[in-house]
Each structure stands twice: as structure tokens, then as C-alpha cells.
GROMACS .gro file of C-alpha atoms in nm:
model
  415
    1UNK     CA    1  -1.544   1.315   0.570
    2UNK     CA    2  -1.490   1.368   0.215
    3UNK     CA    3  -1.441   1.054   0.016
    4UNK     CA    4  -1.402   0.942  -0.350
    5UNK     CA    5  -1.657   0.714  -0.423
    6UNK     CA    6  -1.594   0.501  -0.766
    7UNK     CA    7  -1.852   0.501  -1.078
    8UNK     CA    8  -2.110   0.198  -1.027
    9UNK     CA    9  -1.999  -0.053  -1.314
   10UNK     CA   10  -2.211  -0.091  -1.619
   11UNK     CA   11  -2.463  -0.404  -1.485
   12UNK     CA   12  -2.514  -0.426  -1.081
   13UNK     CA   13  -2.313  -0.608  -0.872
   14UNK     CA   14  -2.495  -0.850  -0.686
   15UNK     CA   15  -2.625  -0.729  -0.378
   16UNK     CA   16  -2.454  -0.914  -0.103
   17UNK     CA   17  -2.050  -1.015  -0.155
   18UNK     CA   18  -2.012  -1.366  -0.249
   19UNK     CA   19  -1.755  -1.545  -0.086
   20UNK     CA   20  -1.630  -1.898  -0.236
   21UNK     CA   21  -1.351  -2.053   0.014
   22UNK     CA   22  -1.336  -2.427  -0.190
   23UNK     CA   23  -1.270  -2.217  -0.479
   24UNK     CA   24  -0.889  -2.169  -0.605
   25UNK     CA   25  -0.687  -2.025  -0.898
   26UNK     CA   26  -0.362  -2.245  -1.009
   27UNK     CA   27  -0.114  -2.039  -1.166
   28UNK     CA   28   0.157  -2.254  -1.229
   29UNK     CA   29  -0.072  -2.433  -1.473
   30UNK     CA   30  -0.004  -2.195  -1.704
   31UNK     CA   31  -0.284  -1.937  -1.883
   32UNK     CA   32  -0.506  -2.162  -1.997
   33UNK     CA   33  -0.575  -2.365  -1.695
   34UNK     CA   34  -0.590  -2.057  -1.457
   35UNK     CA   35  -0.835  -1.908  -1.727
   36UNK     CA   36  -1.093  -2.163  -1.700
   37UNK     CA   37  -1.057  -2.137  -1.343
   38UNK     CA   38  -1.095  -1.782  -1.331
   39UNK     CA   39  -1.417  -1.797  -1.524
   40UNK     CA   40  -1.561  -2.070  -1.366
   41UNK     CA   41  -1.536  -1.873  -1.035
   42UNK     CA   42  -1.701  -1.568  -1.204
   43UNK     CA   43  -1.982  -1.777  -1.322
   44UNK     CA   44  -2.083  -1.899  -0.962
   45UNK     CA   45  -2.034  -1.568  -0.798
   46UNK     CA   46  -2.131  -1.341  -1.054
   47UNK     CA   47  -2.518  -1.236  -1.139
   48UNK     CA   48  -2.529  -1.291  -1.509
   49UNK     CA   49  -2.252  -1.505  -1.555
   50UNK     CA   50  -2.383  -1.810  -1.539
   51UNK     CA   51  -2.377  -1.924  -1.886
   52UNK     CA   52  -2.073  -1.706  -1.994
   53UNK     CA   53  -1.825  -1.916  -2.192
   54UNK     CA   54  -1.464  -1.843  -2.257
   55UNK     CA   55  -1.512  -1.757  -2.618
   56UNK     CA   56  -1.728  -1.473  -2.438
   57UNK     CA   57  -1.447  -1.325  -2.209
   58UNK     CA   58  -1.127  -1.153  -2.295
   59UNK     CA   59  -0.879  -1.228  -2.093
   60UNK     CA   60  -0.604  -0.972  -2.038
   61UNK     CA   61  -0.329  -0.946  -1.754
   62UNK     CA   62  -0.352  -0.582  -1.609
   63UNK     CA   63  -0.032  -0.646  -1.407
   64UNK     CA   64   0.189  -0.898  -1.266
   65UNK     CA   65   0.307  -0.726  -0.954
   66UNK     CA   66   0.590  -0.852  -0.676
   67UNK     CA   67   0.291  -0.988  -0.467
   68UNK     CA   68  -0.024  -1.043  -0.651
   69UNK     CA   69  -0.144  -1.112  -0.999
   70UNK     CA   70  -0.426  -0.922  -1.129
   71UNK     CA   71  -0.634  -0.993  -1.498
   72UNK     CA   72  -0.924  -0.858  -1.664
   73UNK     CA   73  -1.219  -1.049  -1.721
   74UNK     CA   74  -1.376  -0.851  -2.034
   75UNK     CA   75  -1.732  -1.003  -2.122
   76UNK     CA   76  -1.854  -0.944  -2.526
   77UNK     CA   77  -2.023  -0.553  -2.485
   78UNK     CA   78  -2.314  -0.765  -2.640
   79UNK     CA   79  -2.345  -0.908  -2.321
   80UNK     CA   80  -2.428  -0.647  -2.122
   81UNK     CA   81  -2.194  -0.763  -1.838
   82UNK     CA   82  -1.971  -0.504  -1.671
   83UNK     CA   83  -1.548  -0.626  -1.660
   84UNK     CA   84  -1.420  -0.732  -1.334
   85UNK     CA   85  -1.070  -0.705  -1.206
   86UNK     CA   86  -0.952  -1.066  -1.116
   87UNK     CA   87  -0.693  -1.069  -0.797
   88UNK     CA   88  -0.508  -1.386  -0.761
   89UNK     CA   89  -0.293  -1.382  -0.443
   90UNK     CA   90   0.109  -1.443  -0.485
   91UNK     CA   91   0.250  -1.825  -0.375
   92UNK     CA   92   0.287  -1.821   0.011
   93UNK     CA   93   0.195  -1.486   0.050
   94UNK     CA   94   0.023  -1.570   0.352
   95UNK     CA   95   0.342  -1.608   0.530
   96UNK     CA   96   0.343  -1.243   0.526
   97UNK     CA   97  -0.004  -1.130   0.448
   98UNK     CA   98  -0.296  -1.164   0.715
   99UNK     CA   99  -0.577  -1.248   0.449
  100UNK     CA  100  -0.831  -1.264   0.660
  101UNK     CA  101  -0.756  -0.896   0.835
  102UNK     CA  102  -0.706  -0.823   0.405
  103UNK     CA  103  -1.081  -0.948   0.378
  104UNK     CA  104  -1.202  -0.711   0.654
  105UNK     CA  105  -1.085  -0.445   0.541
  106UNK     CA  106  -1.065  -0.487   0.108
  107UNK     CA  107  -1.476  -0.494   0.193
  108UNK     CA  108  -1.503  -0.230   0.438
  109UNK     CA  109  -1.264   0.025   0.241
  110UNK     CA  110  -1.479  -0.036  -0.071
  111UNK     CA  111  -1.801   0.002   0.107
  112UNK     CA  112  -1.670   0.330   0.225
  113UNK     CA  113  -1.600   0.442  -0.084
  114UNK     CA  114  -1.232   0.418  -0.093
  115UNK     CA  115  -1.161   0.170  -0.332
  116UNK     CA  116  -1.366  -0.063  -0.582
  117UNK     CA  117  -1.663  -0.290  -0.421
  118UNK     CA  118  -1.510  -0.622  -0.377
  119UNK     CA  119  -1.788  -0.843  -0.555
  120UNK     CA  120  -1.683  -1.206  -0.441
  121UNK     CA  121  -1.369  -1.398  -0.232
  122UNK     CA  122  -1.254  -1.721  -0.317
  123UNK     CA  123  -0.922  -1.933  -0.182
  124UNK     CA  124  -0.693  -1.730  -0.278
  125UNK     CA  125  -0.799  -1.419  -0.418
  126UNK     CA  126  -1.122  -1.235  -0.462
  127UNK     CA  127  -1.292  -1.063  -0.788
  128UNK     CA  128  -1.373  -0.676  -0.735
  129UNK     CA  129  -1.541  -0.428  -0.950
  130UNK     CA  130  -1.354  -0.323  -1.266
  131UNK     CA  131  -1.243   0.073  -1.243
  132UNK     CA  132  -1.206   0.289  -1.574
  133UNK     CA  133  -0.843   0.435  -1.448
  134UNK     CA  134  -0.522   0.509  -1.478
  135UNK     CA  135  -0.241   0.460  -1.316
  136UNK     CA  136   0.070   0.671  -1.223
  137UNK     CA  137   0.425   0.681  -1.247
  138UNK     CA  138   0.660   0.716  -0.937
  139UNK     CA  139   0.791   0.987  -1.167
  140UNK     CA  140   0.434   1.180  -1.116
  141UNK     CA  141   0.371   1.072  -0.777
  142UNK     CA  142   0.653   1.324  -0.678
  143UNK     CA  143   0.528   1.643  -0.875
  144UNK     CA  144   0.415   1.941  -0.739
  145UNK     CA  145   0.112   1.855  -0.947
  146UNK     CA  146  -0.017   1.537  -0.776
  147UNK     CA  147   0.213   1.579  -0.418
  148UNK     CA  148  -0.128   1.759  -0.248
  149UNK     CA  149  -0.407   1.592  -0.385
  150UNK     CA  150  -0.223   1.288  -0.249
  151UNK     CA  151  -0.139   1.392   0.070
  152UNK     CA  152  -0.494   1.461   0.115
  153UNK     CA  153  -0.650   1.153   0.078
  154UNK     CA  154  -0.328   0.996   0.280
  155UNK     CA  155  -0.498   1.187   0.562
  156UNK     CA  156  -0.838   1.105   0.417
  157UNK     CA  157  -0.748   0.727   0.421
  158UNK     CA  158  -0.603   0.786   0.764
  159UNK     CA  159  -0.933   0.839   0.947
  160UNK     CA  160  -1.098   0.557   0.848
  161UNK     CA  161  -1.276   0.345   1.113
  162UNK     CA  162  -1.250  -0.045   1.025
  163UNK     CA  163  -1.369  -0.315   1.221
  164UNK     CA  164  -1.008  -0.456   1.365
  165UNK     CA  165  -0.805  -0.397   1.725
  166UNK     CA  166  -0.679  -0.080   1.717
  167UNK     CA  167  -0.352  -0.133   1.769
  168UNK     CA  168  -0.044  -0.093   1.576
  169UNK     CA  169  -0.043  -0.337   1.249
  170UNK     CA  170   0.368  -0.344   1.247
  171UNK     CA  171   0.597  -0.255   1.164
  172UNK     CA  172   0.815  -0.409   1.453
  173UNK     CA  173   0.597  -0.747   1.538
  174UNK     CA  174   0.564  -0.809   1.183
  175UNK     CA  175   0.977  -0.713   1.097
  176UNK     CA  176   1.038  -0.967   1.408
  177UNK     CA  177   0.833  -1.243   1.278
  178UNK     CA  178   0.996  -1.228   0.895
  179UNK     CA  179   1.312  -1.224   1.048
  180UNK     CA  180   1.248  -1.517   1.189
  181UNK     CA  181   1.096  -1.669   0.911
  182UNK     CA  182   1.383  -1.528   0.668
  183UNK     CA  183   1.661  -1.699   0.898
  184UNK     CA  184   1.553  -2.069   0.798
  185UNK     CA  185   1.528  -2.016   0.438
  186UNK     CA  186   1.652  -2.311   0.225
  187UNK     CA  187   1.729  -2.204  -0.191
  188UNK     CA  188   1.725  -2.417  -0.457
  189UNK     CA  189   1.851  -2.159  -0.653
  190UNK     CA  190   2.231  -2.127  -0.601
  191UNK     CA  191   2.315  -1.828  -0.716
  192UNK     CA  192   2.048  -1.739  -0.468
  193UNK     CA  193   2.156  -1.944  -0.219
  194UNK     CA  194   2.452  -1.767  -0.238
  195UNK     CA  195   2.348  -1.427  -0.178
  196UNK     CA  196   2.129  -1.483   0.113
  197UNK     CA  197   2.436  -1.663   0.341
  198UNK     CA  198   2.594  -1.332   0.270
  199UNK     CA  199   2.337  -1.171   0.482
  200UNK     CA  200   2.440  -1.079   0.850
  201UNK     CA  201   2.122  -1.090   1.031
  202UNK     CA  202   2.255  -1.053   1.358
  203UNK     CA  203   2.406  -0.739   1.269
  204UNK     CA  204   2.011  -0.674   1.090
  205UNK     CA  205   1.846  -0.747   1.446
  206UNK     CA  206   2.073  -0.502   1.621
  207UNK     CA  207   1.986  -0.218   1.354
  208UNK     CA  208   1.601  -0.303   1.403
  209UNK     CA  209   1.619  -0.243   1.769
  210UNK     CA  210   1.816   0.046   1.698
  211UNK     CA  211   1.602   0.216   1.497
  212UNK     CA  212   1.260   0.103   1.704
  213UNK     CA  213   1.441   0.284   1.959
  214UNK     CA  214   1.435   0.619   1.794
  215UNK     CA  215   1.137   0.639   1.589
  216UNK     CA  216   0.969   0.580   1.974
  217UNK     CA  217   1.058   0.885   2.053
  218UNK     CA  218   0.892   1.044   1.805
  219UNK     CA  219   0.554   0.932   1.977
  220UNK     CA  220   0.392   0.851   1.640
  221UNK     CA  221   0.006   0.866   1.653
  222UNK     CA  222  -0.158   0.564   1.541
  223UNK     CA  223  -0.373   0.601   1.202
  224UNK     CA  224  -0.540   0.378   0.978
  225UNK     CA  225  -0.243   0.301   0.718
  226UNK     CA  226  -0.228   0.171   0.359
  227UNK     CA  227   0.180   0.042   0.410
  228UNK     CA  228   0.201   0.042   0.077
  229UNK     CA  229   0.143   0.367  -0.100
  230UNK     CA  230   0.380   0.320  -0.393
  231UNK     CA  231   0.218   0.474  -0.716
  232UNK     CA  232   0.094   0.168  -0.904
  233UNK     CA  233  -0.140   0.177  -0.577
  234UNK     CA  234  -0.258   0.503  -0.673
  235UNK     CA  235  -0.517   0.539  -0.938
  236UNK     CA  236  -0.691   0.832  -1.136
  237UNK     CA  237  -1.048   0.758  -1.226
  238UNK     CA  238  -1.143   0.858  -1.541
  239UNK     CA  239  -1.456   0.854  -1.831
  240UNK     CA  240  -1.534   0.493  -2.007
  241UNK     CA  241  -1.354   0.481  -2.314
  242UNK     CA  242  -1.093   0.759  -2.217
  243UNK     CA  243  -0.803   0.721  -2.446
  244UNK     CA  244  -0.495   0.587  -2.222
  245UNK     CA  245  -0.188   0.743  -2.403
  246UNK     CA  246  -0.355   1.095  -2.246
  247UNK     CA  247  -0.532   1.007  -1.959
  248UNK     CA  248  -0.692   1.305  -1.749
  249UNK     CA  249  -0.467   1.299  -1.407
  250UNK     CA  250  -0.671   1.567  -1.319
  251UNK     CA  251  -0.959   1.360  -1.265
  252UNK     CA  252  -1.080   1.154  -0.894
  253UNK     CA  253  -0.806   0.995  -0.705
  254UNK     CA  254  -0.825   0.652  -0.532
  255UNK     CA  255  -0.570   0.425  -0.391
  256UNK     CA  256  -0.612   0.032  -0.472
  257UNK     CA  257  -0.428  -0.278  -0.317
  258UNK     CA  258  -0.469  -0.280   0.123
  259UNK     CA  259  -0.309  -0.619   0.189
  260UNK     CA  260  -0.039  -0.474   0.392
  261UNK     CA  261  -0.275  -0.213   0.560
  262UNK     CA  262  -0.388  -0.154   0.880
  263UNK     CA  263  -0.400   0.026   1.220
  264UNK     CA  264  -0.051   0.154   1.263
  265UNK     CA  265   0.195   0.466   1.305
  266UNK     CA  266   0.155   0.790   1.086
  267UNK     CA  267   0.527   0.810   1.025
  268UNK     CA  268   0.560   0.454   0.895
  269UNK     CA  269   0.250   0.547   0.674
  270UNK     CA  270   0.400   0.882   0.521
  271UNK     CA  271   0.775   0.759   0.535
  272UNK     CA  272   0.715   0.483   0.332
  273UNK     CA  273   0.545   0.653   0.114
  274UNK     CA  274   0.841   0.888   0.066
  275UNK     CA  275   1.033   0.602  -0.017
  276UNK     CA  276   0.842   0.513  -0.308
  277UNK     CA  277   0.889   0.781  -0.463
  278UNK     CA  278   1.222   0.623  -0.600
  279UNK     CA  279   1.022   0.309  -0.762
  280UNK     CA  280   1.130  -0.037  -0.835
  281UNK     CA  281   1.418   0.097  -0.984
  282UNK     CA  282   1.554   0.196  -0.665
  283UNK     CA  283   1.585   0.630  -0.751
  284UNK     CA  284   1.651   0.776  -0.442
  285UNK     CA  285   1.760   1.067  -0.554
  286UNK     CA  286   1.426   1.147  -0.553
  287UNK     CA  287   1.360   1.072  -0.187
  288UNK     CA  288   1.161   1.386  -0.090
  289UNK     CA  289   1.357   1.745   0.013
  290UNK     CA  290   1.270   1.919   0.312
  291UNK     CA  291   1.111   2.166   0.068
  292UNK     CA  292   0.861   1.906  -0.111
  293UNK     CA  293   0.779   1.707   0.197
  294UNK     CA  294   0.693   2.102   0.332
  295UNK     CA  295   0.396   2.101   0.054
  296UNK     CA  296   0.288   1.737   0.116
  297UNK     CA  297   0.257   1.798   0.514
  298UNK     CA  298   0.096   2.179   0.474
  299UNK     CA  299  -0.165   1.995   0.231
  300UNK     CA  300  -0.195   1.734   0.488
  301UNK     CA  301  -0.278   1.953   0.751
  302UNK     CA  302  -0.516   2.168   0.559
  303UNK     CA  303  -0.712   1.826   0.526
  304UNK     CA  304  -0.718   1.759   0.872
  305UNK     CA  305  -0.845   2.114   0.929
  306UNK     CA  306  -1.111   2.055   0.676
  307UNK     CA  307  -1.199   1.745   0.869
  308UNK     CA  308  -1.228   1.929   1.218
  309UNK     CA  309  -1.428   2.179   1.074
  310UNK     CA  310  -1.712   1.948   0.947
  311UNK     CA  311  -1.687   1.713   1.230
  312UNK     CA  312  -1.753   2.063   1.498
  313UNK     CA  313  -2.007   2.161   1.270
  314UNK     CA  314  -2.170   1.823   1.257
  315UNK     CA  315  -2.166   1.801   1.651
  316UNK     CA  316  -2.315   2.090   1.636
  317UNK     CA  317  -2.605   1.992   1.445
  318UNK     CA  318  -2.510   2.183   1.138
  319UNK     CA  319  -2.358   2.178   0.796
  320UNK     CA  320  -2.020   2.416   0.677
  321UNK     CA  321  -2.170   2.674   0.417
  322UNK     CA  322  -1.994   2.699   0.126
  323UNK     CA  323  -1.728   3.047   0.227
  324UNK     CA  324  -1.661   2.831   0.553
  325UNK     CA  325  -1.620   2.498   0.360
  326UNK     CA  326  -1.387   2.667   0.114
  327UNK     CA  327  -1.189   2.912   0.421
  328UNK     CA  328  -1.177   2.517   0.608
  329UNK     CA  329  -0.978   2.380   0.271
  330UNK     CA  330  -0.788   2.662   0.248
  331UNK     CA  331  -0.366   2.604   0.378
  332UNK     CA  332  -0.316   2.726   0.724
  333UNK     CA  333  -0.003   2.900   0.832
  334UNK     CA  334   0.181   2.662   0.989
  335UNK     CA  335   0.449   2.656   1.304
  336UNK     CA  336   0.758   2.560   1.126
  337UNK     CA  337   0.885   2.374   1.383
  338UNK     CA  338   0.564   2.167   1.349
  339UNK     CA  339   0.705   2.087   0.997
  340UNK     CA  340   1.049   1.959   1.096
  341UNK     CA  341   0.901   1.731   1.368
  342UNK     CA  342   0.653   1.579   1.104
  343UNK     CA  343   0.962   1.570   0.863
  344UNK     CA  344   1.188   1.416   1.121
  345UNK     CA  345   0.893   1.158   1.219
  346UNK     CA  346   0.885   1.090   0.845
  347UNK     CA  347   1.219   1.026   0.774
  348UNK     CA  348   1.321   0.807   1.080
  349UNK     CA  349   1.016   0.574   1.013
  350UNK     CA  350   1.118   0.584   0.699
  351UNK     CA  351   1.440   0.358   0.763
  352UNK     CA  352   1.191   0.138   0.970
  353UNK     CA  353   1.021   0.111   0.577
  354UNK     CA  354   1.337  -0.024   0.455
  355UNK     CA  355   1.412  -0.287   0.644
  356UNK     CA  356   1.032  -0.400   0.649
  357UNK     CA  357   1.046  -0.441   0.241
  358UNK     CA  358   1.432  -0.550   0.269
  359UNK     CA  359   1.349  -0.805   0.516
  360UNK     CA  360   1.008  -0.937   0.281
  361UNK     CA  361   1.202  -0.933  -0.005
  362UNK     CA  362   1.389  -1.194   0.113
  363UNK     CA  363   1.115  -1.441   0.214
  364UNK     CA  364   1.009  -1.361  -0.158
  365UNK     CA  365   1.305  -1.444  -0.301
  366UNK     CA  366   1.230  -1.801  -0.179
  367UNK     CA  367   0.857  -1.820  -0.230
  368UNK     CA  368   0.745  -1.607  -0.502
  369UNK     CA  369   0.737  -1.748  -0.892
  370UNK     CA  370   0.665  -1.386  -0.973
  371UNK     CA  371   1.011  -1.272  -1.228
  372UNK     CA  372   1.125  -1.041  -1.022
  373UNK     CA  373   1.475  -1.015  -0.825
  374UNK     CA  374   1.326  -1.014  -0.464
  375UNK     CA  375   1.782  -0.987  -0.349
  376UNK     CA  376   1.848  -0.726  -0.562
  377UNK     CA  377   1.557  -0.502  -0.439
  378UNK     CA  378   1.627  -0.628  -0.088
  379UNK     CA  379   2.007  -0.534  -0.135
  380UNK     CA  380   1.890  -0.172  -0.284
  381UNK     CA  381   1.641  -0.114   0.047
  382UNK     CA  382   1.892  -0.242   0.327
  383UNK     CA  383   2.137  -0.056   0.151
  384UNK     CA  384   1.958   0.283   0.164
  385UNK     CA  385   1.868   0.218   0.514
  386UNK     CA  386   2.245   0.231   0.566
  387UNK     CA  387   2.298   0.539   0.369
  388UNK     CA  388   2.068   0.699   0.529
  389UNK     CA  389   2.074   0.571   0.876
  390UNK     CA  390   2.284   0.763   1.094
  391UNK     CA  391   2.158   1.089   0.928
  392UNK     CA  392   1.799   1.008   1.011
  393UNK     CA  393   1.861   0.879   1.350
  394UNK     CA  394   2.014   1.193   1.424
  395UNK     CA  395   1.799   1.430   1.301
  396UNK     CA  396   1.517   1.235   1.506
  397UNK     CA  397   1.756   1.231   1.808
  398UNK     CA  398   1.787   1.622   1.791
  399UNK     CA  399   1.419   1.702   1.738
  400UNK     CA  400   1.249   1.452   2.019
  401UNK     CA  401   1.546   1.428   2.196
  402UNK     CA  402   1.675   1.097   2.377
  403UNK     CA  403   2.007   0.890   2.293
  404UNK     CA  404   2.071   0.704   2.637
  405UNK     CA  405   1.700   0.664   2.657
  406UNK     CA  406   1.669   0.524   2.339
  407UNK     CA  407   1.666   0.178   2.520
  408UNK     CA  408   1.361   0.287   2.766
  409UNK     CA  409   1.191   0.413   2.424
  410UNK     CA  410   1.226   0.084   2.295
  411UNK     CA  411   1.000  -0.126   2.550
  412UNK     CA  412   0.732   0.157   2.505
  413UNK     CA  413   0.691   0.080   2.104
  414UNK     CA  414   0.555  -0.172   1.935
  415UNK     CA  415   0.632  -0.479   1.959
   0.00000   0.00000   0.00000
């Protein structure tokens, strides 16, 4: 299998991962407290960073995202000490997150070449080898430009072999269990407070096993996922000192960030992804056509032709030449009623993606000191799950057929 395998930074990282579980980051200290705590875990895990002060280290935050916050670690260039990316793990994120699956598989991913090297874990977060990249913009994520190279490496990133049960990470059990949780929620906040006694979860619960009905049918198959393919997870490697107001999107693509990955359906995979395509600001006008999610699945399946290809000629004892390699890559015709069953799998999970980040937006709400409005976005999701509800159900209903069997469906999904 074809992979993307990130530069090697500018000094080696040591040679086995480091991991540091009495170790912790405070945020809520403010900068200079989590500084010194940030470099005081780089100088016991990193080789060559013993003596490092902070006068030594620029500290810069790369992004404060709605879980996680993330800094660079810059060392003088006098130094000779590569930068590290610095992940420090949102407040009570582990009420949603299963760190220690995260650890299994934020090492095995960058072993693997799909991601940086993660160079040391600590309490609550872990240090991992700086990339020279840039990011992209939900904007591009969509484009006819960047829609195949992507859906590629989705199906890349979906045949990965990690070392966990094979069975489905979510979205149901894990939906169930943050309803739960989201049901005893106490605000401080009023305004707050008052937003979240306006939410009907019964009526919530019935919609869940509504949809779980129907996106059963579909009879997903179960893939390595990333669950969270938005495009600030999706990076574009490029050359050390590359100029970032005209970054080269042309070069390597990698995606970043696998807390909420795992084992689980292919629809839920690709129809989340779809949803991102609107961003934070909630666009979904530019929720995918039939026409563009056409290109991403034909690319998709070209992949997984390639894949087949090398893995018959490999049982075989052999290697493709370079007219087969490039006849493998090529796009194969394609049923079209293969196409609107992968579309129809797509979209139905994709309601399923809703109410998973509409249902964790609200635990965030409560937990998270991260300035972000965790209701609003959790309004905008539930409320395009409802828009689009009843057209997606539908459409899945006609393809894989079922309505009074939606029920039996049910029990066979996950749960």
C-alpha cells in the first residue's frame, strides 16, 4: 500500500517513544505557567534538550482547536534541535475521548507513515514531530482540485491494520453513552443553562434509533476510520522554509489529529467527511452534489483497484511494472448504480455524523474552557440533521430497501 511518509525532522528523534504519565500541562495557569511546563517535559523526553532554557525556545500557539490545544516548541537554529508540535489535550476530554485507544493508534499511524512520529506521551497530551505544512480551508477541501487526492488516501487510511478489536468504534455506543452523559449536565453559565433545558432529548433518542435503523440497512463495511476528517485535519507537506501566503497544495498529503478514530463503518467515515465540507461556520450549501461526491467515490474506487492490484501481484510473488501500476491507478468505469448506493450510504450516515458532533457539543459546552460556542454549533448540526433527515432516510429506504424492517435492522447494528 502506498503511503505518505513525512520528512525526518532536522536532529533524530530518539529512538524509542518516551512516555511520561506523572507528567501534566496546566492550562488554566495561564501562558507562562503552561510554558515552563511544556519545556520541562521536552527536556526529560527529548534527546538534546536537556539543558534547553526558555530564553532558547519560541513559543508559538499553532491552534487552539474545539478539543485540543496545540503550540510550537521552536529551539534557537543555533541549537541544532528540530521544533516539535506540543498537543495538550482539552479539559475532560476524556469523557469522550478513549486516550489510551488515541495512544495505540497516534503511534501506530505515525509508524506507518501516516502521520508525524509521536516522540513522547505525558498526562495529558503527548509531543510529536514538528511537520513543515500547510493546512487547508474547508473552502479547498471541496474543489475539484483536492476532492481525489483526498478521497484516495480516505481509502488509503481505510486499510490500515492497528492493533485494537475490530469492531465498530461508534457511532451508536458512543452517541448512547454522551447522551447519557449530556442528560445530567449542570451550567453555571445561565444563559447556557438556558439553552440546554430547551433541548428535548427524548424526542433526540427516538431520532437516533431512527436513523440506526436505516443506515443498517445499508450494510456498511467496517474500515479503519479517522471520524474526523474536517480540513484543519488535513495537511499538505511542503519544503523547510516554504513561504506560507503561497504554499504548494500540490505537494504530499497527510491527515493529522486520530483521537476520534478507529475501527468503524465506511459511511460514517465518508459522510462525515461530507459534512465538513461546510466548516465551523456551519455552510451547508456546500454539502456535496450527487455530481462531486461522483468524483470523490470514482477516485476512491480507482484506489482500491490500485490496492488489489499490488496486493494479487504481491501474493503472487511479484511486483506491478510500471504500464500495469499506472493502467491499476487509472479510473475504472463504474456501475452507476454502484455510485448511488455509495452516495445513499454516505448521506444517511451522514445524519448519524450530526447528531454524534450535536450530541458532543453539548458535553463541551459544559466542560471545555476552549472560546468556542459548543450550543450554537450543536444547534447548527441537530438542525441540519432535521433538514436533511427525512430526505436522507428516504433515499436510503429506496436504495437498500426496508421501512417496516427498519426495527429488525436496528438490533443487527451497532450498538
Amino acid at each position: 500500500m502506498a503511503v505518505v511518509t513525512p520528512p525526518a525532522p532536522a536532529v533524530a528523534a530518539p529512538q524509542q517513544l518516551v512516555v511520561l504519565d506523572d507528567e501534566a500541562v496546566t492550562l488554566k495557569s495561564g501562558n507562562s505557567t503552561a510554558h515552563k511546563q511544556m519545556l520541562a517535559v521536552c527536556q526529560k523526553a527529548l534527546a538534546g534538550w536537556e539543558h534547553v532554557t526558555a530564553a532558547d525556545v519560541e513559543f508559538s500557539t499553532v491552534s487552539a482547536g474545539i478539543t485540543n490545544v496545540n503550540a510550537k516548541l521552536a529551539p534557537r537554529p543555533e541549537l541544532g534541535l528540530a521544533p516539535v508540535m506540543f498537543k495538550v489535550f482539552g479539559e475532560k476530554t476524556e469523557q469522550i475521548i478513549d486516550r489510551s485507544a488515541e495512544r495505540v493508534i497516534v503511534v501506530a499511524l505515525g509508524e506507518q507513515g501516516f502521520g508525524p512520529q509521536v516522540l513522547a506521551l505525558f498526562a495529558n497530551g503527548r509531543i510529536e514531530q514538528w511537520l513543515n505544512c500547510c493546512s487547508i480551508t474547508p473552502q479547498d477541501m471541496c474543489s475539484a482540485r483536492m476532492v481525489p487526492r483526498i478521497a484516495r488516501q480516505l481509502r488509503r487510511f481505510h486499510g490500515i491494520q492497528v492493533d485494537l478489536p475490530r469492531q465498530p468504534h461508534g457511532p451508536w455506543g458512543v452517541i448512547n453513552e454522551w447522551m447519557d452523559k449530556a442528560q445530567q449536565l449542570q451550567f453555571t453559565d445561565p444563559v447556557k443553562q438556558a439553552a440546554y433545558e430547551q433541548i428535548d432529548f427524548a424526542a433526540l433518542a427516538a431520532e437516533v434509533r431512527e436513523t440506526q435503523a436505516v443506515c443498517a440497512l445499508t450494510q456498511s463495511p467496517v474500515v479503519f476510520g479517522h471520524c474526523d476528517l474536517l480540513s484543519g485535519n488535513i495537511l499538505i507537506l511542503q519544503q523547510p522554509g516554504f513561504d506560507p501566503s503561497a504554499p504548494d497544495l500540490d505537494g504530499p498529503l497527510i491527515f493529522i489529529d486520530y483521537e476520534y478514530g478507529g475501527y468503524t463503518f465506511r459511511g460514517f467515515d465518508v459522510g462525515n467527511h461530507f459534512t465538513e465540507y461546510a466548516g465551523f461556520e456551519g455552510d451547508y450549501t456546500r454539502y456535496p452534489s450527487k455530481q462531486q461526491q461522483e468524483l470523490f467515490f470514482r477516485h476512491y474506487l480507482a484506489q482500491e483497484q490500485q490496492e488489489v492490484a499490488a496486493a494479487t501481484a504481491a501474493a503472487a510473488g511479484a511486483t506491478l511494472d510500471p504500464p500495469a501500476a499506472a493502467a491499476a491507478a487509472e479510473l475504472p468505469p463504474v456501475d452507476p448504480e454502484v455510485l448511488d448506493r455509495l452516495s445513499a450510504e454516505a448521506n444517511v450516515w451522514a445524519l448519524a455524523a450530526h447528531i454524534y458532533w450535536g450530541v458532543w457539543a453539548i458535553i463541551q459546552a459544559c466542560n471545555s474552557p476552549i472560546d468556542f460556542d459548543y450550543m450554537q454549533f450543536s444547534r447548527v448540526r441537530l438542525g441540519e440533521f432535521r433538514r436533511r433527515k427525512e430526505e436522507f432516510l428516504a433515499e436510503a429506504r429506496g436504495v437498500f430497501g426496508g421501512a417496516d424492517g427498519d426495527a429488525a435492522a436496528a438490533a443487527a447494528a451497532d450498538s
